[in-house]
């Protein structure tokens, strides 16, 4: 398994820090032209009416902000390309129910309950002047929106259970104020019995407290609420796959990627495969319906083959078909349009086998792609000059396609929270033999930059010089880091012959170690003169801005995502803290990173950027060795020593400083809405608009894409 995404939350926090994010402003919609008649009437050129700036930030609640992104260039696409994107858009959203069910077995019923009583809550809120009831209504609405944002009742990032701040008594009143026909009742179930069942699922913090548990020493399967396993223990899962996996197979399938592992009536461990006619069959049938329509209007023959293979995979559930699809997808390099669709990333599985449904529909940003392509074209140079051991380098880096994309819609695990960079496929042998695609989600990055609330940089940067460097270079620095993380980071290195995949050898630490490895490739090369030579970086100050941001975030700023007393469990956070903390500790003798206390506030100041680069190179060499050799003990030691524990005193200070800023640490997006324009039964155009209400979009999705039963 090779997880390949930066979290959207990480990018937003970096944006608020003033480093590691886009600083460019989102382009406003083109102004409308004034009619010729009006211009002639006054006999002089008429000025175009001024439109208000595009509203990026829609609302903020709890620890979340809801944003919008624009889709520049959509109108200039050919009608056939718009039609293709529309079909892929519908396919993406048709899998929405799947991610809810994957995250927790009661999620669909909870979500449908919230949708059913939403109007009753709104009616109460607007009809009363009783402040206590208004507060209860507001608390319920916030909880509902948090569930929508997280695709279930567990926080999208920490994976801890979300518990409503409204009272169970108020919730009960909403249930009985709602038409029973709207409630997700099971056959023969009364409203009273339903309420007794659903209330503890929603309100009891001890019921399914954690979606993904990564705490060492515990049974990670039994203590995780994710719906990937039922009735089995961690040891049973590991034993099941140990018997199935042949470590000598040079082209192994991604075992367990598209199934739920359960015990049958004979107490045998077995897989329930996600496919048409199997588990999630109703939703996947609709995904296939739209993919088949897309096949008829593809950009290229290669794209058609790829989508045909994807359809075959969904129809059969055969993981060899999944590999065939990925190979075909990698070789589709000429299409302007593209799509990621499938069971992709394994962050939601504590053991790293099963993947969550997601989709990203996009088209290539031709101009912005020049930057990332320049890096991808030199992938072999970067590999040859890496500080890793020669035997761990790829002798022939093949098939890296790098581009900046303009996102049209995201679905499943990619929304509302979103990646900013993607490198796929995840299968190591496919990447080695056929290559990979690396993308930077350009308009998403721009939207995050435009939504920068400010304040974080001023609060946590060491001095004016650091702030000025960030303001000048952070946008480019963040994009370059993402580009190199995806293009040459995940694509670099190779596993020794006979060593299993990271999910088999490094187990629950695989995701964090892989993200750290990719980060370190980017960090090591950011100051390299090669980037100036390629014309993608103007000077070494770009690297300094990113180094400042990375250390600041890894040692302090990202702690705002944790509650007092919590340890770090999320893979990206473990990665960043491990890298930053290791560099800080190993650089103490030379005072490479200086911890400074000034007026009761802590700062981390880099005193020697060259030595820090050397430390990054040393850690990269060790991480690649761990990955190549499958050294579980060394990988575990790195993460547990440097990436998990939190200094409670520093944490308390960071939370207090951050609270004064009034900034939500996480953000995600409402999705653009596509509407086909039909003429005589044929689609002649597709119109795109930008919804302005998160709750309305979620309610609309709940109605339109209700494709699975409450329990699957």
mmCIF file of C-alpha atoms in Angstrom, residues 45-181:
data_model
loop_
_atom_site.group_PDB
_atom_site.id
_atom_site.type_symbol
_atom_site.label_atom_id
_atom_site.label_comp_id
_atom_site.label_asym_id
_atom_site.label_seq_id
_atom_site.Cartn_x
_atom_site.Cartn_y
_atom_site.Cartn_z
ATOM 1 C CA UNK A 45 -17.575 52.049 -25.371
ATOM 2 C CA UNK A 46 -19.538 50.677 -22.456
ATOM 3 C CA UNK A 47 -17.825 49.364 -19.341
ATOM 4 C CA UNK A 48 -18.612 45.829 -18.297
ATOM 5 C CA UNK A 49 -20.624 45.647 -15.077
ATOM 6 C CA UNK A 50 -18.541 44.876 -12.046
ATOM 7 C CA UNK A 51 -19.381 41.574 -10.428
ATOM 8 C CA UNK A 52 -18.702 40.957 -6.751
ATOM 9 C CA UNK A 53 -15.696 38.800 -5.901
ATOM 10 C CA UNK A 54 -16.354 35.069 -5.824
ATOM 11 C CA UNK A 55 -17.356 34.048 -2.308
ATOM 12 C CA UNK A 56 -14.973 31.299 -1.251
ATOM 13 C CA UNK A 57 -15.897 30.993 2.442
ATOM 14 C CA UNK A 58 -19.560 30.077 3.014
ATOM 15 C CA UNK A 59 -19.757 29.373 6.738
ATOM 16 C CA UNK A 60 -17.886 28.256 9.851
ATOM 17 C CA UNK A 61 -19.117 25.965 12.610
ATOM 18 C CA UNK A 62 -17.491 23.747 15.258
ATOM 19 C CA UNK A 63 -13.914 23.207 14.002
ATOM 20 C CA UNK A 64 -14.871 23.463 10.327
ATOM 21 C CA UNK A 65 -15.108 25.975 7.517
ATOM 22 C CA UNK A 66 -17.132 25.338 4.371
ATOM 23 C CA UNK A 67 -15.559 26.695 1.187
ATOM 24 C CA UNK A 68 -16.274 26.803 -2.542
ATOM 25 C CA UNK A 69 -13.881 26.310 -5.435
ATOM 26 C CA UNK A 70 -14.237 27.589 -8.967
ATOM 27 C CA UNK A 71 -13.771 25.592 -12.177
ATOM 28 C CA UNK A 72 -11.962 27.961 -14.557
ATOM 29 C CA UNK A 73 -11.897 26.790 -18.158
ATOM 30 C CA UNK A 74 -14.996 24.607 -17.974
ATOM 31 C CA UNK A 75 -16.993 26.774 -20.375
ATOM 32 C CA UNK A 76 -14.277 26.572 -23.024
ATOM 33 C CA UNK A 77 -14.303 22.766 -23.144
ATOM 34 C CA UNK A 78 -15.851 20.997 -26.106
ATOM 35 C CA UNK A 79 -19.515 19.942 -25.663
ATOM 36 C CA UNK A 80 -18.484 16.280 -25.861
ATOM 37 C CA UNK A 81 -15.933 16.778 -23.065
ATOM 38 C CA UNK A 82 -18.558 18.459 -20.910
ATOM 39 C CA UNK A 83 -20.903 15.541 -21.552
ATOM 40 C CA UNK A 84 -18.169 13.115 -20.512
ATOM 41 C CA UNK A 85 -17.506 15.100 -17.331
ATOM 42 C CA UNK A 86 -21.225 15.105 -16.531
ATOM 43 C CA UNK A 87 -21.412 11.301 -16.709
ATOM 44 C CA UNK A 88 -18.295 10.975 -14.559
ATOM 45 C CA UNK A 89 -19.803 13.504 -12.129
ATOM 46 C CA UNK A 90 -22.914 11.361 -11.734
ATOM 47 C CA UNK A 91 -20.806 8.223 -11.341
ATOM 48 C CA UNK A 92 -18.767 9.904 -8.603
ATOM 49 C CA UNK A 93 -21.795 10.963 -6.582
ATOM 50 C CA UNK A 94 -23.604 7.658 -7.072
ATOM 51 C CA UNK A 95 -21.130 6.015 -4.705
ATOM 52 C CA UNK A 96 -21.839 8.456 -1.864
ATOM 53 C CA UNK A 97 -23.741 5.958 0.308
ATOM 54 C CA UNK A 98 -20.799 3.553 0.178
ATOM 55 C CA UNK A 99 -18.373 5.740 2.104
ATOM 56 C CA UNK A 100 -20.925 6.299 4.865
ATOM 57 C CA UNK A 101 -21.473 2.567 5.285
ATOM 58 C CA UNK A 102 -17.750 1.830 5.116
ATOM 59 C CA UNK A 103 -17.042 4.308 7.904
ATOM 60 C CA UNK A 104 -19.546 2.758 10.363
ATOM 61 C CA UNK A 105 -22.353 0.257 9.960
ATOM 62 C CA UNK A 106 -25.015 2.569 11.490
ATOM 63 C CA UNK A 107 -23.973 5.686 9.543
ATOM 64 C CA UNK A 108 -26.592 5.510 6.807
ATOM 65 C CA UNK A 109 -29.402 5.160 9.324
ATOM 66 C CA UNK A 110 -28.046 8.041 11.399
ATOM 67 C CA UNK A 111 -27.632 10.284 8.361
ATOM 68 C CA UNK A 112 -31.135 9.523 7.120
ATOM 69 C CA UNK A 113 -32.507 10.250 10.570
ATOM 70 C CA UNK A 114 -30.830 13.670 10.548
ATOM 71 C CA UNK A 115 -32.145 14.357 7.060
ATOM 72 C CA UNK A 116 -35.659 13.312 8.084
ATOM 73 C CA UNK A 117 -35.853 15.595 11.130
ATOM 74 C CA UNK A 118 -33.892 18.511 9.624
ATOM 75 C CA UNK A 119 -37.032 20.376 8.575
ATOM 76 C CA UNK A 120 -38.707 19.894 11.961
ATOM 77 C CA UNK A 121 -35.628 21.401 13.555
ATOM 78 C CA UNK A 122 -35.627 24.351 11.160
ATOM 79 C CA UNK A 123 -39.325 24.936 11.776
ATOM 80 C CA UNK A 124 -38.725 25.089 15.536
ATOM 81 C CA UNK A 125 -35.754 27.402 15.158
ATOM 82 C CA UNK A 126 -37.638 30.025 13.161
ATOM 83 C CA UNK A 127 -40.946 29.698 15.004
ATOM 84 C CA UNK A 128 -39.727 30.312 18.545
ATOM 85 C CA UNK A 129 -38.326 33.219 20.511
ATOM 86 C CA UNK A 130 -37.300 30.913 23.346
ATOM 87 C CA UNK A 131 -33.535 31.292 23.508
ATOM 88 C CA UNK A 132 -32.976 27.873 25.047
ATOM 89 C CA UNK A 133 -34.873 26.187 22.219
ATOM 90 C CA UNK A 134 -33.044 28.269 19.605
ATOM 91 C CA UNK A 135 -29.761 27.078 21.112
ATOM 92 C CA UNK A 136 -30.906 23.461 21.019
ATOM 93 C CA UNK A 137 -31.902 23.834 17.374
ATOM 94 C CA UNK A 138 -28.533 25.388 16.553
ATOM 95 C CA UNK A 139 -26.662 22.597 18.310
ATOM 96 C CA UNK A 140 -28.618 19.947 16.431
ATOM 97 C CA UNK A 141 -27.946 21.675 13.086
ATOM 98 C CA UNK A 142 -24.236 21.857 13.861
ATOM 99 C CA UNK A 143 -24.139 18.153 14.673
ATOM 100 C CA UNK A 144 -25.923 17.275 11.431
ATOM 101 C CA UNK A 145 -23.467 19.343 9.403
ATOM 102 C CA UNK A 146 -20.515 17.747 11.191
ATOM 103 C CA UNK A 147 -21.849 14.286 10.300
ATOM 104 C CA UNK A 148 -22.269 15.329 6.668
ATOM 105 C CA UNK A 149 -18.765 16.733 6.581
ATOM 106 C CA UNK A 150 -17.218 13.592 8.081
ATOM 107 C CA UNK A 151 -19.301 11.103 6.064
ATOM 108 C CA UNK A 152 -20.487 9.661 9.343
ATOM 109 C CA UNK A 153 -20.557 10.083 13.095
ATOM 110 C CA UNK A 154 -16.781 10.048 13.580
ATOM 111 C CA UNK A 155 -14.565 13.091 13.057
ATOM 112 C CA UNK A 156 -13.100 13.036 9.559
ATOM 113 C CA UNK A 157 -9.535 13.585 10.814
ATOM 114 C CA UNK A 158 -9.219 12.393 14.414
ATOM 115 C CA UNK A 159 -11.823 9.610 13.786
ATOM 116 C CA UNK A 160 -13.188 10.151 17.315
ATOM 117 C CA UNK A 161 -16.931 9.962 17.774
ATOM 118 C CA UNK A 162 -18.928 13.165 17.309
ATOM 119 C CA UNK A 163 -21.488 13.584 20.089
ATOM 120 C CA UNK A 164 -24.312 16.156 19.724
ATOM 121 C CA UNK A 165 -24.409 19.103 22.114
ATOM 122 C CA UNK A 166 -28.210 19.160 21.957
ATOM 123 C CA UNK A 167 -29.964 16.997 24.526
ATOM 124 C CA UNK A 168 -31.453 13.535 23.903
ATOM 125 C CA UNK A 169 -34.763 14.998 25.090
ATOM 126 C CA UNK A 170 -34.709 17.623 22.345
ATOM 127 C CA UNK A 171 -33.776 14.976 19.788
ATOM 128 C CA UNK A 172 -36.729 12.868 20.966
ATOM 129 C CA UNK A 173 -39.060 15.811 20.404
ATOM 130 C CA UNK A 174 -37.764 16.161 16.852
ATOM 131 C CA UNK A 175 -38.337 12.474 16.165
ATOM 132 C CA UNK A 176 -41.973 12.624 17.268
ATOM 133 C CA UNK A 177 -42.501 15.903 15.400
ATOM 134 C CA UNK A 178 -41.514 14.157 12.154
ATOM 135 C CA UNK A 179 -43.758 12.041 9.943
ATOM 136 C CA UNK A 180 -42.881 8.429 10.722
ATOM 137 C CA UNK A 181 -42.880 7.677 6.991
#
